[in-house]
Short mmCIF file of N, CA and C in Angstrom, two decimals:
data_model
loop_
_atom_site.label_atom_id
_atom_site.label_comp_id
_atom_site.label_asym_id
_atom_site.label_seq_id
_atom_site.Cartn_x
_atom_site.Cartn_y
_atom_site.Cartn_z
N MET A 415 0.67 -1.34 -0.08
CA MET A 415 -0.05 0.02 0.01
C MET A 415 1.10 1.30 -0.19
N LYS A 416 0.74 2.19 -0.90
CA LYS A 416 1.40 3.44 -0.78
C LYS A 416 0.76 4.41 0.22
N THR A 417 1.47 5.18 0.42
CA THR A 417 1.11 6.09 1.97
C THR A 417 1.35 7.41 1.41
N GLU A 418 0.91 8.45 2.02
CA GLU A 418 1.37 9.94 1.75
C GLU A 418 1.71 10.40 3.11
N GLN A 419 2.43 11.40 3.05
CA GLN A 419 3.10 12.17 4.33
C GLN A 419 2.92 13.61 4.06
N PRO A 420 1.66 14.14 4.14
CA PRO A 420 1.46 15.46 3.89
C PRO A 420 1.98 16.23 4.91
N ILE A 421 2.59 17.40 4.72
CA ILE A 421 3.23 18.43 5.73
C ILE A 421 2.27 19.56 5.91
N LEU A 422 1.57 19.93 4.83
CA LEU A 422 0.85 21.19 5.00
C LEU A 422 -0.33 20.82 3.74
N ILE A 423 -1.70 21.16 4.44
CA ILE A 423 -2.66 21.04 3.70
C ILE A 423 -3.52 22.21 3.81
N THR A 424 -4.01 22.71 2.68
CA THR A 424 -4.55 24.07 2.71
C THR A 424 -5.91 24.05 1.90
N SER A 425 -6.78 24.85 2.01
CA SER A 425 -8.03 24.65 1.06
C SER A 425 -8.12 25.87 0.17
N ILE A 426 -8.81 25.45 -1.04
CA ILE A 426 -8.92 26.42 -2.05
C ILE A 426 -10.39 26.12 -2.70
N LYS A 427 -11.06 27.23 -3.22
CA LYS A 427 -12.39 27.09 -3.99
C LYS A 427 -12.19 26.26 -5.15
N ALA A 428 -12.77 25.29 -5.25
CA ALA A 428 -12.67 24.51 -6.68
C ALA A 428 -13.50 25.24 -7.74
N ALA A 429 -12.78 25.78 -8.70
CA ALA A 429 -13.09 26.54 -9.93
C ALA A 429 -13.76 25.44 -10.92
N ALA A 430 -13.71 24.33 -10.82
CA ALA A 430 -14.22 23.23 -11.74
C ALA A 430 -14.80 22.19 -10.86
N ASP A 431 -15.57 21.34 -11.63
CA ASP A 431 -16.13 20.22 -10.83
C ASP A 431 -14.93 19.07 -10.83
N PHE A 432 -14.56 18.78 -9.46
CA PHE A 432 -13.44 17.64 -9.38
C PHE A 432 -14.23 16.56 -8.64
N SER A 433 -15.33 16.18 -8.87
CA SER A 433 -16.15 15.11 -8.13
C SER A 433 -15.46 13.76 -8.37
N ASN A 434 -14.76 13.79 -9.64
CA ASN A 434 -14.17 12.66 -9.78
C ASN A 434 -12.62 12.70 -10.03
N SER A 435 -11.95 13.59 -9.41
CA SER A 435 -10.57 14.03 -9.82
C SER A 435 -9.57 14.08 -8.63
N LYS A 436 -9.55 13.39 -7.63
CA LYS A 436 -8.82 13.38 -6.63
C LYS A 436 -7.34 13.05 -7.31
N ASN A 437 -6.34 13.26 -6.49
CA ASN A 437 -5.10 13.04 -6.83
C ASN A 437 -4.28 13.63 -8.11
N ILE A 438 -4.85 14.72 -8.45
CA ILE A 438 -4.37 15.40 -9.74
C ILE A 438 -3.86 16.69 -9.22
N PHE A 439 -2.78 17.06 -9.93
CA PHE A 439 -2.10 18.71 -9.62
C PHE A 439 -3.22 19.77 -9.79
N ILE A 440 -3.49 20.67 -8.97
CA ILE A 440 -4.58 21.66 -9.00
C ILE A 440 -3.75 23.13 -9.00
N GLY A 441 -3.93 24.16 -9.97
CA GLY A 441 -3.40 25.19 -9.91
C GLY A 441 -3.75 26.38 -9.11
N PHE A 442 -2.92 27.35 -8.83
CA PHE A 442 -3.35 28.61 -7.88
C PHE A 442 -4.59 29.05 -8.19
N ASP A 443 -5.24 29.03 -9.15
CA ASP A 443 -6.67 29.55 -9.50
C ASP A 443 -7.62 28.56 -9.17
N GLY A 444 -7.52 27.36 -8.62
CA GLY A 444 -8.60 26.38 -8.36
C GLY A 444 -8.88 25.58 -9.62
N ASN A 445 -8.27 25.83 -10.60
CA ASN A 445 -8.37 24.70 -11.75
C ASN A 445 -7.41 23.79 -11.86
N THR A 446 -7.85 22.80 -12.59
CA THR A 446 -6.78 21.76 -13.11
C THR A 446 -5.38 22.52 -13.42
N CYS A 447 -4.34 21.94 -12.81
CA CYS A 447 -2.99 22.77 -13.18
C CYS A 447 -2.71 22.25 -14.86
N GLY A 448 -2.24 23.03 -15.48
CA GLY A 448 -1.72 23.33 -16.93
C GLY A 448 -0.70 22.30 -17.19
N ASN A 449 -0.25 22.11 -18.47
CA ASN A 449 0.77 21.53 -18.75
C ASN A 449 2.13 22.61 -18.65
N GLY A 450 2.92 22.04 -17.79
CA GLY A 450 4.29 22.67 -17.38
C GLY A 450 3.93 23.80 -16.64
N VAL A 451 2.97 24.00 -15.89
CA VAL A 451 2.43 25.11 -15.04
C VAL A 451 2.74 24.59 -13.75
N LYS A 452 3.39 25.69 -12.58
CA LYS A 452 3.55 25.35 -11.36
C LYS A 452 2.13 25.16 -10.62
N ALA A 453 2.01 24.15 -9.93
CA ALA A 453 0.72 23.67 -9.22
C ALA A 453 0.89 24.41 -7.65
N LEU A 454 -0.19 24.54 -7.23
CA LEU A 454 -0.43 24.67 -5.93
C LEU A 454 -0.16 23.81 -5.08
N GLY A 455 -0.53 22.30 -5.54
CA GLY A 455 -0.41 21.29 -4.79
C GLY A 455 -1.12 19.97 -5.56
N VAL A 456 -1.58 19.16 -4.72
CA VAL A 456 -2.33 17.87 -5.13
C VAL A 456 -3.73 17.77 -4.69
N LEU A 457 -4.64 17.77 -5.30
CA LEU A 457 -6.12 17.54 -4.91
C LEU A 457 -6.42 16.59 -4.09
N ASN A 458 -6.76 16.70 -2.88
CA ASN A 458 -6.91 15.58 -1.71
C ASN A 458 -8.21 14.91 -1.54
N ALA A 459 -9.27 15.50 -2.28
CA ALA A 459 -10.66 14.85 -2.27
C ALA A 459 -11.52 15.25 -3.33
N ASN A 460 -12.37 14.39 -3.77
CA ASN A 460 -13.22 14.47 -4.91
C ASN A 460 -14.02 15.73 -4.20
N THR A 461 -14.34 16.92 -5.15
CA THR A 461 -14.96 17.91 -4.67
C THR A 461 -15.82 18.67 -5.73
N ALA A 462 -17.05 19.21 -5.42
CA ALA A 462 -17.83 19.77 -6.40
C ALA A 462 -17.36 21.28 -6.66
N GLN A 463 -17.71 21.82 -7.76
CA GLN A 463 -17.52 23.18 -8.25
C GLN A 463 -17.79 24.14 -7.02
N ASN A 464 -17.10 25.08 -6.97
CA ASN A 464 -17.05 26.11 -6.07
C ASN A 464 -17.12 25.72 -4.49
N GLU A 465 -16.98 24.44 -4.04
CA GLU A 465 -16.60 24.25 -2.80
C GLU A 465 -15.03 24.23 -2.44
N GLN A 466 -14.94 24.19 -1.24
CA GLN A 466 -13.76 24.23 -0.59
C GLN A 466 -13.15 22.83 -0.69
N THR A 467 -11.89 22.91 -1.09
CA THR A 467 -11.23 21.59 -1.36
C THR A 467 -9.95 21.53 -0.70
N PRO A 468 -9.52 20.30 -0.07
CA PRO A 468 -8.22 20.44 0.41
C PRO A 468 -7.14 19.94 -0.61
N VAL A 469 -5.79 20.61 -0.17
CA VAL A 469 -4.93 20.42 -1.32
C VAL A 469 -3.56 20.59 -0.61
N THR A 470 -3.10 19.29 -0.70
CA THR A 470 -1.53 18.96 -0.34
C THR A 470 -0.63 19.90 -1.08
N THR A 471 0.02 20.76 -0.14
CA THR A 471 0.87 21.74 -0.86
C THR A 471 2.48 21.27 -0.44
N SER A 472 2.83 20.49 0.49
CA SER A 472 3.88 20.22 0.86
C SER A 472 4.13 18.71 1.41
N GLY A 473 5.44 17.93 1.19
CA GLY A 473 5.37 16.70 1.50
C GLY A 473 5.38 15.78 0.38
N ILE A 474 4.93 14.63 0.61
CA ILE A 474 4.54 13.71 -0.20
C ILE A 474 3.11 13.22 -0.31
N ALA A 475 2.85 13.11 -1.75
CA ALA A 475 1.38 12.99 -2.18
C ALA A 475 1.12 11.88 -3.10
N LEU A 476 0.04 11.34 -3.10
CA LEU A 476 -0.35 10.31 -4.15
C LEU A 476 -0.77 11.37 -5.14
N VAL A 477 -0.17 11.08 -6.49
CA VAL A 477 -0.71 11.53 -7.72
C VAL A 477 -0.65 10.45 -8.92
N LEU A 478 -1.87 10.81 -9.78
CA LEU A 478 -1.99 10.06 -10.92
C LEU A 478 -1.02 10.16 -11.89
N SER A 479 -0.51 9.28 -12.57
CA SER A 479 0.46 9.44 -13.54
C SER A 479 -0.23 9.75 -14.93
N GLY A 480 0.44 10.45 -15.69
CA GLY A 480 -0.29 10.73 -17.26
C GLY A 480 0.47 9.97 -18.19
N ALA A 481 1.50 9.19 -17.99
CA ALA A 481 2.22 8.39 -18.80
C ALA A 481 3.29 7.58 -17.97
N ALA A 482 3.93 6.86 -18.51
CA ALA A 482 5.26 6.14 -17.89
C ALA A 482 6.09 7.08 -17.19
N VAL A 483 6.47 6.78 -16.03
CA VAL A 483 7.41 7.50 -15.14
C VAL A 483 8.37 6.65 -14.63
N SER A 484 9.65 7.17 -14.59
CA SER A 484 10.66 6.24 -13.87
C SER A 484 10.94 6.67 -12.44
N LEU A 485 11.37 5.80 -11.49
CA LEU A 485 11.65 6.32 -9.97
C LEU A 485 12.60 7.48 -10.05
N GLY A 486 12.34 8.52 -9.36
CA GLY A 486 13.44 9.65 -9.35
C GLY A 486 13.25 10.56 -10.36
N ASP A 487 12.39 10.52 -11.44
CA ASP A 487 12.22 11.42 -12.25
C ASP A 487 11.63 12.76 -11.86
N LYS A 488 12.31 13.70 -12.32
CA LYS A 488 11.64 15.07 -12.08
C LYS A 488 10.38 15.23 -12.52
N LEU A 489 9.30 15.75 -12.21
CA LEU A 489 7.96 15.73 -12.58
C LEU A 489 7.25 17.02 -12.86
N GLN A 490 6.24 16.98 -13.94
CA GLN A 490 5.43 18.06 -14.31
C GLN A 490 4.27 17.66 -14.41
N SER A 491 3.39 18.88 -14.45
CA SER A 491 1.90 18.43 -14.67
C SER A 491 1.71 18.46 -16.17
N ASN A 492 0.72 17.59 -16.67
CA ASN A 492 0.09 17.62 -18.16
C ASN A 492 -1.02 18.36 -18.03
N ALA A 493 -1.77 18.62 -19.29
CA ALA A 493 -2.93 19.40 -19.44
C ALA A 493 -3.98 18.92 -18.47
N SER A 494 -4.09 17.54 -18.02
CA SER A 494 -5.18 17.05 -17.21
C SER A 494 -4.81 16.80 -15.92
N GLY A 495 -3.42 17.60 -15.22
CA GLY A 495 -3.13 17.55 -14.04
C GLY A 495 -2.54 16.55 -13.41
N LYS A 496 -2.08 15.73 -14.21
CA LYS A 496 -1.45 14.48 -14.01
C LYS A 496 0.05 14.58 -14.06
N ALA A 497 0.80 13.63 -13.45
CA ALA A 497 2.29 13.71 -13.35
C ALA A 497 2.71 13.06 -14.61
N ILE A 498 3.69 13.71 -15.24
CA ILE A 498 4.61 13.27 -16.45
C ILE A 498 5.97 13.76 -16.28
N THR A 499 7.01 12.85 -16.85
CA THR A 499 8.33 13.32 -16.66
C THR A 499 8.68 14.65 -17.30
N PHE A 500 9.52 15.50 -16.54
CA PHE A 500 9.54 16.69 -16.85
C PHE A 500 10.15 17.02 -18.15
N ALA A 501 9.70 18.00 -18.80
CA ALA A 501 10.34 18.17 -20.36
C ALA A 501 10.70 19.76 -20.46
N SER A 502 9.42 20.58 -19.82
CA SER A 502 9.76 22.25 -20.00
C SER A 502 8.60 22.65 -19.11
N GLY A 503 9.03 23.90 -18.67
CA GLY A 503 8.08 24.88 -17.78
C GLY A 503 8.42 24.49 -16.32
N GLU A 504 7.57 24.35 -15.59
CA GLU A 504 7.93 24.08 -14.00
C GLU A 504 7.83 22.99 -13.67
N ALA A 505 8.66 22.56 -12.70
CA ALA A 505 8.75 21.10 -11.99
C ALA A 505 7.62 21.32 -10.72
N ASN A 506 7.26 20.04 -10.36
CA ASN A 506 6.24 20.15 -9.24
C ASN A 506 6.81 19.05 -8.43
N GLY A 507 7.64 17.97 -8.66
CA GLY A 507 8.11 17.05 -7.77
C GLY A 507 8.89 16.13 -8.32
N TYR A 508 9.02 14.93 -7.54
CA TYR A 508 9.97 13.82 -7.89
C TYR A 508 9.49 12.93 -7.69
N ALA A 509 9.51 11.76 -8.57
CA ALA A 509 8.98 10.36 -8.19
C ALA A 509 9.36 9.77 -7.47
N LEU A 510 8.91 8.98 -6.61
CA LEU A 510 9.12 7.98 -5.50
C LEU A 510 8.77 6.50 -5.98
N ASP A 511 7.89 6.67 -7.02
CA ASP A 511 7.71 5.11 -7.57
C ASP A 511 7.71 5.05 -8.99
N ALA A 512 7.65 4.29 -9.67
CA ALA A 512 7.48 4.15 -11.32
C ALA A 512 6.27 3.79 -11.57
N ALA A 513 5.93 4.16 -12.72
CA ALA A 513 4.63 3.89 -13.29
C ALA A 513 4.68 3.47 -14.85
N THR A 514 4.12 2.45 -15.15
CA THR A 514 4.05 1.75 -16.44
C THR A 514 3.38 2.68 -17.53
N GLY A 515 2.49 3.28 -16.96
CA GLY A 515 1.44 4.06 -18.05
C GLY A 515 0.69 4.94 -17.04
N ALA A 516 -0.32 5.44 -18.06
CA ALA A 516 -1.33 6.38 -17.13
C ALA A 516 -2.19 6.02 -16.47
N ASP A 517 -2.47 6.72 -15.40
CA ASP A 517 -3.71 6.62 -14.48
C ASP A 517 -3.16 5.56 -13.30
N GLU A 518 -1.75 5.54 -13.07
CA GLU A 518 -1.22 4.84 -12.17
C GLU A 518 -1.17 5.76 -10.62
N LEU A 519 -1.37 5.38 -9.50
CA LEU A 519 -1.15 6.39 -8.21
C LEU A 519 0.52 5.90 -8.18
N ILE A 520 1.28 7.09 -8.00
CA ILE A 520 2.63 7.30 -7.55
C ILE A 520 3.01 8.25 -6.51
N ARG A 521 3.88 7.85 -5.50
CA ARG A 521 4.06 8.91 -4.50
C ARG A 521 4.87 10.07 -5.23
N VAL A 522 4.67 11.25 -4.94
CA VAL A 522 5.43 12.30 -5.40
C VAL A 522 5.92 13.19 -4.14
N LYS A 523 7.22 13.75 -4.27
CA LYS A 523 7.90 14.34 -3.11
C LYS A 523 7.84 15.68 -4.08
N LEU A 524 6.71 16.45 -3.49
CA LEU A 524 6.45 17.88 -3.92
C LEU A 524 7.39 18.96 -3.53
N ILE A 525 7.52 19.89 -4.78
CA ILE A 525 8.62 20.90 -4.71
C ILE A 525 7.93 22.13 -5.02
#
């Protein structure tokens, strides 16, 4: 079982419907984090639009992969808020687990 070690959790108003979106990167504006954009943190709960949602901003969080990822990879968000290997833009963390493809939960050390 993979575990999280959140150090700081804050809340933000969900600008979109995150009813089925737990474990993705979320932006400072309350929307899904964009491709290569710096994230506020990781969405901690499925949340309806305009509700306050918990966001892990520091520590180790579980994040859905957007593609294959190797252990130790520097990570960024893709357009869906999922973790992919860093290519350009802003990094959001480092992979503490490998993923063989999309939609796998991996531990990410947030930066």
